[in-house]
Coordinates of C-alpha atoms in Angstrom, one line a residue:
M1 CA 149.0 100.9 31.8
F2 CA 145.3 101.3 31.0
F3 CA 144.8 97.6 30.3
E4 CA 146.8 96.5 33.3
T5 CA 144.7 98.7 35.5
L6 CA 141.5 97.4 33.9
K7 CA 142.7 93.8 34.6
E8 CA 143.7 94.6 38.2
V9 CA 140.3 96.3 38.9
F10 CA 138.3 93.4 37.4
Q11 CA 140.4 90.7 39.2
T12 CA 140.1 92.6 42.5
F13 CA 136.3 92.9 42.5
G14 CA 135.0 90.2 40.1
S15 CA 131.5 89.3 39.1
P16 CA 129.9 89.4 42.5
V17 CA 130.7 93.2 42.6
F18 CA 130.5 94.1 38.9
V19 CA 127.1 92.5 38.2
P20 CA 125.3 94.2 41.2
V21 CA 126.6 97.6 40.0
I22 CA 125.3 96.9 36.5
I23 CA 121.9 95.8 37.8
F24 CA 121.6 98.8 40.0
I25 CA 122.3 101.1 37.1
I26 CA 119.9 99.3 34.8
S27 CA 117.2 99.4 37.6
K28 CA 117.5 103.1 37.9
I29 CA 117.4 103.6 34.1
L30 CA 114.1 101.7 34.3
K31 CA 112.9 103.9 37.1
V32 CA 112.9 101.3 39.8
N33 CA 112.7 102.9 43.3
N34 CA 115.9 103.1 45.3
K35 CA 115.0 100.3 47.8
K36 CA 114.1 97.8 45.2
A37 CA 117.1 98.7 43.0
F38 CA 119.4 98.3 46.0
F39 CA 118.0 94.9 47.0
S40 CA 117.9 93.7 43.4
A41 CA 121.7 94.5 43.2
L42 CA 122.4 92.9 46.6
Y43 CA 120.6 89.7 45.7
A44 CA 122.6 89.4 42.5
G45 CA 125.9 89.8 44.5
V46 CA 124.7 87.4 47.2
G47 CA 123.7 84.8 44.6
L48 CA 126.9 85.0 42.6
E49 CA 129.0 84.8 45.7
G50 CA 126.9 81.8 46.9
F51 CA 127.6 80.0 43.6
T52 CA 131.3 80.7 44.0
L53 CA 131.4 79.4 47.6
L54 CA 129.5 76.2 46.6
L55 CA 131.8 75.5 43.7
N56 CA 134.9 76.3 45.7
A57 CA 133.8 73.8 48.3
F58 CA 132.8 71.1 45.9
T59 CA 135.8 71.2 43.6
P60 CA 138.4 70.0 46.2
I61 CA 136.2 67.0 46.9
I62 CA 135.5 65.9 43.4
T63 CA 139.0 66.7 41.9
P64 CA 141.0 63.9 43.5
V65 CA 138.2 61.4 42.8
V66 CA 138.2 62.3 39.1
K67 CA 142.0 62.2 38.9
S68 CA 142.1 58.8 40.5
M69 CA 139.4 57.5 38.1
V70 CA 141.6 58.7 35.1
E71 CA 144.7 57.1 36.6
N72 CA 142.9 53.8 37.2
T73 CA 142.2 53.5 33.5
G74 CA 146.0 53.4 32.7
I75 CA 145.5 55.6 29.7
Q76 CA 148.8 56.9 28.3
L77 CA 148.3 59.9 26.0
P78 CA 150.8 62.7 25.3
V79 CA 148.5 65.7 25.6
F80 CA 147.5 66.5 29.2
D81 CA 144.4 68.6 30.0
V82 CA 145.6 71.2 32.6
G83 CA 142.2 72.9 32.8
W84 CA 140.6 76.2 32.1
Q85 CA 142.4 77.9 34.9
A86 CA 145.7 77.7 33.0
T87 CA 144.0 79.0 29.9
A88 CA 142.7 82.0 31.8
L89 CA 146.2 82.6 33.2
V90 CA 147.6 82.6 29.7
A91 CA 144.9 84.8 28.3
Y92 CA 145.4 87.5 30.9
S93 CA 149.2 87.3 30.6
T94 CA 149.7 88.0 26.9
E95 CA 149.9 91.4 25.1
A96 CA 147.1 90.4 22.6
G97 CA 144.8 89.3 25.4
M98 CA 145.3 92.4 27.5
I99 CA 144.5 94.7 24.5
F100 CA 141.3 92.7 23.8
L101 CA 140.2 93.2 27.4
G102 CA 139.7 96.9 26.7
V103 CA 138.7 96.6 23.0
G104 CA 136.3 93.8 23.7
L105 CA 134.5 95.7 26.4
L106 CA 134.0 98.6 24.0
V107 CA 132.8 96.4 21.2
Q108 CA 130.4 94.5 23.4
T109 CA 128.9 97.7 24.7
V110 CA 128.6 99.3 21.3
L111 CA 126.9 96.2 19.8
F112 CA 124.3 96.3 22.6
L113 CA 123.7 100.0 22.5
T114 CA 123.3 100.0 18.7
R115 CA 120.9 97.0 19.0
W116 CA 123.1 94.7 16.9
T117 CA 122.6 92.3 19.7
D118 CA 120.0 92.1 22.6
V119 CA 122.5 90.5 24.9
F120 CA 124.4 92.8 27.3
Q121 CA 127.7 90.9 27.6
P122 CA 129.6 93.1 30.1
G123 CA 127.7 91.4 32.9
D124 CA 130.2 88.5 32.5
L125 CA 133.5 90.1 31.7
W126 CA 135.6 87.3 33.2
N127 CA 134.8 84.9 30.4
N128 CA 136.4 87.1 27.8
Y129 CA 139.5 85.0 28.3
S130 CA 137.8 82.4 26.1
Y131 CA 138.5 84.7 23.0
M132 CA 141.7 86.0 24.4
V133 CA 143.5 82.7 24.3
W134 CA 142.7 82.0 20.7
G135 CA 143.8 85.5 19.7
S136 CA 147.0 85.1 21.7
M137 CA 147.9 82.0 19.8
I138 CA 147.2 83.8 16.5
Y139 CA 149.6 86.6 17.5
M140 CA 152.2 84.1 18.7
V141 CA 152.3 82.5 15.3
T142 CA 151.7 85.4 12.9
K143 CA 153.0 88.4 15.0
N144 CA 150.0 90.3 13.4
M145 CA 148.0 92.1 16.1
I146 CA 145.3 93.2 13.6
L147 CA 144.7 89.5 12.6
S148 CA 144.7 88.5 16.3
L149 CA 142.1 91.2 17.3
G150 CA 140.0 90.4 14.2
C151 CA 139.9 86.7 15.3
M152 CA 138.9 87.6 18.8
I153 CA 136.2 90.1 17.7
L154 CA 134.7 87.6 15.3
L155 CA 134.7 84.9 17.9
N156 CA 133.0 87.3 20.3
M157 CA 130.3 88.1 17.7
Y158 CA 129.7 84.4 17.0
S159 CA 129.2 83.8 20.8
L160 CA 126.9 86.8 21.1
L161 CA 124.8 85.3 18.3
I162 CA 124.7 81.9 19.9
A163 CA 123.9 83.5 23.3
E164 CA 121.0 85.3 21.9
L165 CA 119.8 82.2 20.0
I166 CA 119.5 80.3 23.3
A167 CA 118.6 83.3 25.5
K168 CA 114.8 82.7 25.7
R169 CA 115.2 78.9 26.3
W170 CA 118.0 79.3 28.8
S171 CA 116.1 82.0 30.7
T172 CA 113.0 79.9 30.8
Y173 CA 114.6 76.6 31.7
Y174 CA 116.9 77.9 34.4
K175 CA 114.3 80.3 35.7
Y176 CA 116.4 83.5 35.6
P177 CA 114.3 86.3 34.1
N178 CA 116.0 88.1 31.2
C179 CA 119.3 86.3 31.6
T180 CA 121.5 84.1 29.4
I181 CA 125.0 82.8 29.5
I182 CA 127.7 84.2 27.2
A183 CA 130.8 82.1 27.8
M184 CA 131.8 81.0 24.3
H185 CA 133.3 77.7 25.5
N186 CA 130.0 76.6 27.2
I187 CA 127.4 77.7 24.6
E188 CA 129.1 76.6 21.4
A189 CA 127.4 73.2 21.6
A190 CA 124.0 74.9 21.2
L191 CA 124.5 75.3 17.4
F192 CA 125.1 71.6 17.1
T193 CA 122.2 70.8 19.3
V194 CA 119.8 73.0 17.2
A195 CA 120.8 71.0 14.1
F196 CA 121.1 67.6 15.7
D197 CA 118.1 67.4 18.1
P198 CA 115.5 67.1 15.3
I199 CA 117.4 64.0 14.1
L200 CA 117.2 62.5 17.6
N201 CA 113.4 63.3 17.6
A202 CA 113.0 61.6 14.3
F203 CA 114.3 58.4 16.0
G204 CA 111.8 58.9 18.8
L205 CA 114.4 59.7 21.5
N206 CA 112.3 62.5 22.8
K207 CA 109.9 59.8 24.0
I208 CA 112.6 58.5 26.4
K209 CA 111.6 60.6 29.4
L210 CA 114.8 61.0 31.5
S211 CA 114.3 64.5 33.0
P212 CA 114.8 65.0 36.7
E213 CA 111.0 65.4 37.1
E214 CA 110.3 62.1 35.4
L215 CA 113.0 60.4 37.4
Q216 CA 111.3 61.6 40.5
K217 CA 108.0 60.2 39.4
K218 CA 109.4 56.8 38.5
L219 CA 111.9 56.3 41.3
G220 CA 109.9 57.8 44.2
F221 CA 112.2 59.2 47.0
F222 CA 115.2 57.8 45.1
G223 CA 114.3 60.2 42.3
E224 CA 114.5 63.3 44.6
P225 CA 117.4 65.6 43.6
V226 CA 119.0 65.1 47.0
S227 CA 118.8 61.3 46.7
L228 CA 120.0 61.4 43.0
G229 CA 122.9 63.5 44.1
L230 CA 123.8 61.0 46.8
L231 CA 123.6 58.0 44.4
L232 CA 125.5 59.8 41.6
G233 CA 128.2 60.9 44.0
I234 CA 128.6 57.4 45.4
F235 CA 128.9 56.0 41.9
I236 CA 131.6 58.5 40.9
G237 CA 133.3 57.9 44.2
I238 CA 133.4 54.1 43.7
M239 CA 134.8 54.6 40.1
G240 CA 137.6 56.8 41.5
N241 CA 138.5 54.3 44.2
F242 CA 137.9 51.1 42.3
K243 CA 141.3 49.7 43.0
A244 CA 141.2 50.6 46.7
L245 CA 137.7 49.6 47.8
G246 CA 139.2 47.3 50.4
T247 CA 140.4 50.3 52.4
L248 CA 138.5 52.4 54.9
A249 CA 139.9 55.6 53.4
A250 CA 138.4 54.7 50.0
W251 CA 134.9 54.3 51.5
G252 CA 135.4 57.5 53.4
Q253 CA 136.0 59.3 50.1
V254 CA 133.1 57.6 48.5
A255 CA 130.7 58.6 51.3
T256 CA 132.1 62.2 51.3
M257 CA 131.6 62.4 47.5
G258 CA 128.0 61.2 47.9
I259 CA 127.1 63.7 50.6
A260 CA 128.9 66.6 48.8
T261 CA 127.0 65.9 45.5
S262 CA 123.7 65.7 47.4
A263 CA 124.5 68.9 49.1
I264 CA 125.0 70.7 45.8
M265 CA 121.6 69.4 44.6
A266 CA 120.0 70.6 47.8
I267 CA 121.6 74.0 48.3
F268 CA 122.1 75.1 44.8
P269 CA 118.4 75.8 44.0
R270 CA 118.1 77.9 47.1
V271 CA 121.0 80.1 46.0
A272 CA 119.6 80.2 42.5
G273 CA 116.3 81.5 44.0
L274 CA 118.1 84.4 45.6
F275 CA 119.9 85.2 42.4
A276 CA 116.6 85.1 40.4
Q277 CA 115.1 87.6 42.8
A278 CA 117.6 90.2 41.5
F279 CA 115.8 90.4 38.2
L280 CA 112.2 90.6 39.3
P281 CA 112.1 94.4 39.7
I282 CA 113.7 94.9 36.3
T283 CA 111.2 92.5 34.7
D284 CA 108.3 94.3 36.4
A285 CA 109.5 97.7 35.3
A286 CA 109.9 96.6 31.7
K287 CA 106.3 95.2 31.7
K288 CA 105.0 98.5 33.1
S289 CA 106.7 100.4 30.4
V290 CA 104.9 98.3 27.8
K291 CA 101.5 98.8 29.5
N292 CA 102.1 102.6 29.6
G293 CA 102.7 102.6 25.9
S294 CA 106.5 103.4 25.9
K295 CA 108.8 101.5 23.7
S296 CA 110.3 98.5 25.4
R297 CA 113.2 96.3 24.3
K298 CA 113.4 92.6 25.1
W299 CA 117.0 92.1 26.1
Y300 CA 119.1 89.7 28.2
L301 CA 121.9 90.2 30.7
G302 CA 124.9 87.9 30.2
V303 CA 125.5 86.1 33.4
N304 CA 128.3 83.7 34.6
D305 CA 127.6 80.1 33.8
A306 CA 128.0 79.1 37.4
T307 CA 124.3 80.1 37.6
G308 CA 123.3 76.8 35.9
Y309 CA 125.9 74.4 37.3
G310 CA 123.8 72.8 40.0
E311 CA 120.5 72.5 38.2
P312 CA 119.6 68.8 38.5
A313 CA 119.6 67.8 34.8
T314 CA 122.8 69.9 34.2
L315 CA 124.8 68.5 37.1
I316 CA 123.6 64.9 36.6
S317 CA 124.4 65.0 32.8
G318 CA 127.8 66.6 33.5
I319 CA 128.9 64.1 36.1
I320 CA 127.7 61.1 34.1
L321 CA 129.7 62.4 31.1
I322 CA 132.9 62.3 33.1
P323 CA 133.5 58.6 32.7
I324 CA 132.0 58.6 29.2
M325 CA 134.6 61.2 28.0
V326 CA 137.4 59.3 29.6
F327 CA 136.3 56.2 27.7
M328 CA 136.0 58.2 24.4
A329 CA 139.5 59.6 24.9
L330 CA 140.8 56.0 25.0
A331 CA 138.6 54.8 22.1
L332 CA 138.8 57.6 19.5
P333 CA 141.4 56.9 16.8
G334 CA 143.9 59.7 16.4
N335 CA 143.0 61.4 19.7
Q336 CA 146.1 62.4 21.7
V337 CA 144.3 64.2 24.6
L338 CA 143.8 62.9 28.1
P339 CA 141.0 65.0 29.6
V340 CA 141.5 65.4 33.3
V341 CA 141.1 68.7 35.0
D342 CA 138.4 70.0 32.7
L343 CA 136.2 66.9 33.3
L344 CA 135.1 68.9 36.3
A345 CA 133.8 71.6 33.9
L346 CA 131.3 69.3 32.1
P347 CA 128.3 70.6 34.1
F348 CA 129.3 74.0 32.7
M349 CA 129.8 72.7 29.2
V350 CA 126.4 71.1 28.8
Q351 CA 124.5 74.3 29.5
G352 CA 124.3 75.0 25.8
I353 CA 122.5 71.7 25.3
V354 CA 120.3 71.2 28.4
P355 CA 117.7 74.0 27.9
L356 CA 117.3 73.1 24.2
V357 CA 116.2 69.5 25.0
N358 CA 114.3 70.7 28.1
G359 CA 116.4 68.7 30.5
N360 CA 116.2 65.4 28.7
I361 CA 119.3 63.8 30.3
F362 CA 119.5 61.0 27.7
K363 CA 119.6 63.4 24.8
V364 CA 122.2 65.6 26.6
L365 CA 124.4 62.6 27.0
I366 CA 124.2 61.6 23.4
T367 CA 124.7 65.1 22.1
G368 CA 127.4 65.9 24.5
T369 CA 129.4 62.7 23.8
I370 CA 129.4 63.4 20.1
W371 CA 130.2 67.1 20.2
F372 CA 132.8 66.9 23.0
S373 CA 134.5 64.0 21.3
A374 CA 134.9 66.2 18.2
G375 CA 136.4 68.7 20.6
L376 CA 139.2 66.3 21.6
Y377 CA 140.5 66.4 18.0
M378 CA 140.6 70.2 18.1
C379 CA 142.5 70.0 21.3
T380 CA 144.9 67.5 19.7
Y381 CA 145.6 69.9 16.8
T382 CA 146.1 73.0 18.8
A383 CA 148.1 71.5 21.7
P384 CA 151.6 72.3 20.3
M385 CA 150.6 76.0 19.9
F386 CA 149.0 76.2 23.3
T387 CA 152.0 74.5 25.0
D388 CA 154.4 77.0 23.4
I389 CA 152.3 80.0 24.5
C390 CA 152.0 78.5 28.0
A391 CA 155.8 78.2 28.2
S392 CA 156.2 81.8 27.1
V393 CA 154.2 83.0 30.2
G394 CA 155.7 80.6 32.7
V395 CA 153.2 77.8 32.9
H396 CA 155.1 74.6 33.5
L397 CA 154.1 71.2 32.1
P398 CA 152.9 68.5 34.5
V399 CA 155.4 65.7 35.1
G400 CA 155.2 63.1 32.2
A401 CA 153.2 65.4 29.9
L402 CA 154.7 66.2 26.4
L403 CA 152.0 68.7 25.5
I404 CA 149.2 70.4 27.4
T405 CA 145.7 71.7 26.5
S406 CA 142.3 72.7 28.0
F407 CA 139.5 70.4 27.1
N408 CA 136.9 72.9 28.0
I409 CA 138.3 76.0 26.3
L410 CA 140.1 74.6 23.3
G411 CA 137.8 71.6 22.5
K412 CA 135.5 73.8 20.4
P413 CA 135.1 72.5 16.8
L414 CA 133.2 75.5 15.3
M415 CA 135.2 78.2 17.1
G416 CA 138.3 76.3 16.2
L417 CA 137.5 76.5 12.5
V418 CA 137.2 80.3 12.8
F419 CA 140.6 80.3 14.6
L420 CA 142.1 78.1 11.8
A421 CA 140.8 80.5 9.2
F422 CA 142.7 83.4 10.8
L423 CA 145.7 81.3 11.5
S424 CA 145.9 80.5 7.7
Q425 CA 146.2 84.3 7.0
S426 CA 144.1 83.5 3.9
P427 CA 141.8 86.4 2.9
I428 CA 139.5 83.8 1.3
L429 CA 139.1 81.6 4.4
I430 CA 138.8 84.6 6.7
G431 CA 136.1 86.0 4.3
I432 CA 134.2 82.7 4.5
A433 CA 134.3 82.8 8.3
V434 CA 132.9 86.4 8.3
A435 CA 130.3 85.6 5.6
V436 CA 129.0 82.6 7.5
Y437 CA 128.5 84.7 10.5
L438 CA 126.7 87.4 8.6
V439 CA 124.4 84.9 6.9
L440 CA 123.5 83.3 10.2
Y441 CA 123.0 86.7 11.9
V442 CA 120.7 88.0 9.2
L443 CA 118.6 84.8 9.1
F444 CA 118.3 84.8 12.9
R445 CA 117.4 88.5 13.3
K446 CA 114.8 88.4 10.5
N447 CA 113.2 85.3 12.0
K448 CA 113.9 85.7 15.6
E449 CA 110.5 85.2 17.1
A450 CA 109.8 82.2 14.7
V451 CA 113.2 80.7 15.8
Y452 CA 112.3 81.2 19.5
D453 CA 108.9 79.6 19.0
Y454 CA 110.5 76.7 17.1
L455 CA 113.0 76.1 19.9
D456 CA 110.2 76.2 22.5
Q457 CA 108.1 73.7 20.6
N458 CA 111.0 71.4 19.9
A459 CA 112.0 71.5 23.6
L460 CA 108.4 70.7 24.7
K461 CA 108.5 67.4 22.7
N462 CA 110.6 66.1 25.5
T463 CA 107.9 66.5 28.2
A464 CA 105.4 63.9 29.3
E465 CA 102.5 66.3 28.5
E466 CA 103.6 66.4 24.8
A467 CA 103.8 62.7 24.7
K468 CA 100.3 62.3 26.1
S469 CA 98.9 64.8 23.5
E470 CA 100.5 62.9 20.7
I471 CA 98.9 59.6 22.0
T472 CA 95.5 61.3 22.2
A473 CA 95.8 62.7 18.7

């Protein structure tokens, strides 16, 4: 009854209500006056609701275009990507998932209060479903609730570690003070990026300046975010209507796609500005406490990943990756997954990469292609289990599909390895998964500031200013 009530309350109010309440409480703890605390909370709610309205308006426009593009390829693969929405439905419909909804909230709060992590995760409760679906599959196979909860908790702790790892870069790049994203399915790629980006730099790829700012300088008015959005939308529209370009309806869809993408580019930064205002009083109060000699803690609020969706480099990279990932699904030997619905989630999925390469679109495309392609294999492996658990909660297979998956949620190589360790029920493999986390955690916490400085310096290698200084030297 408790878990059902918690689920109902959360689904009724959602992030646009929960986050403002949390921000108001935090503001008062930091002794922000009532007026500033109220408007801080209100701006957070307005910003989150604005993001939701934008995405809800954009999704019905881009969805048929992407589906047509996939259909035009003629790809025939047995595992159909039904999207993250089905995964969330499954997660919130299973016994294991519902238990974690309460247990996870308690664990996340305790880890923050005890300073195990400096990320306050309850600001983004919705994305807990990312852990819940893995744990639900564990329970379906093993019938062991302890094993299932153990898997979900460890996945949660891994994602908190990754969220804290990228917190400073994410906050700086997206210009949201003291914020980071926590959704496991959209930050996992950050670990790969940290390891892989120095290799790209060794080949000089950081000297290929393909950030939105550089595009604007080189392309003039065509490089403006609004113009880029128009051109990118038209490109995707043409690909989706390639076989029907002789019809007026096709060109109507192409034009609509262009204007809609341009609108996201134009409106999103304004909504983002409103959301960012919510954190200014908290930041100022924290700075004052330091000046007054009181102990201050640098911490980050976990926010929904919709906050970064429409940032130019993020949206451009995500949309360009749509046709790339369709091609990779066709070309990869042994892949059985046809990504469809979650192709729309690619601007969410690259947010673990974009800030670490400072918006270098070229590097985002390379890193994303490699990592998300590896994710297709994890989707292929887990599809039978996911299909079974979907059937158990009443999710029906699309016509013609033998198996189903979610490219965004289940296409996670590292998190999938943790899942497989628990699925094996082997104490040795589970112990290795725990040990790896502890080693990474200790190394990061002991060298946190050095790691942050390294990530900042590595990111700056992608800017024109860095390139000029290298030439001068």
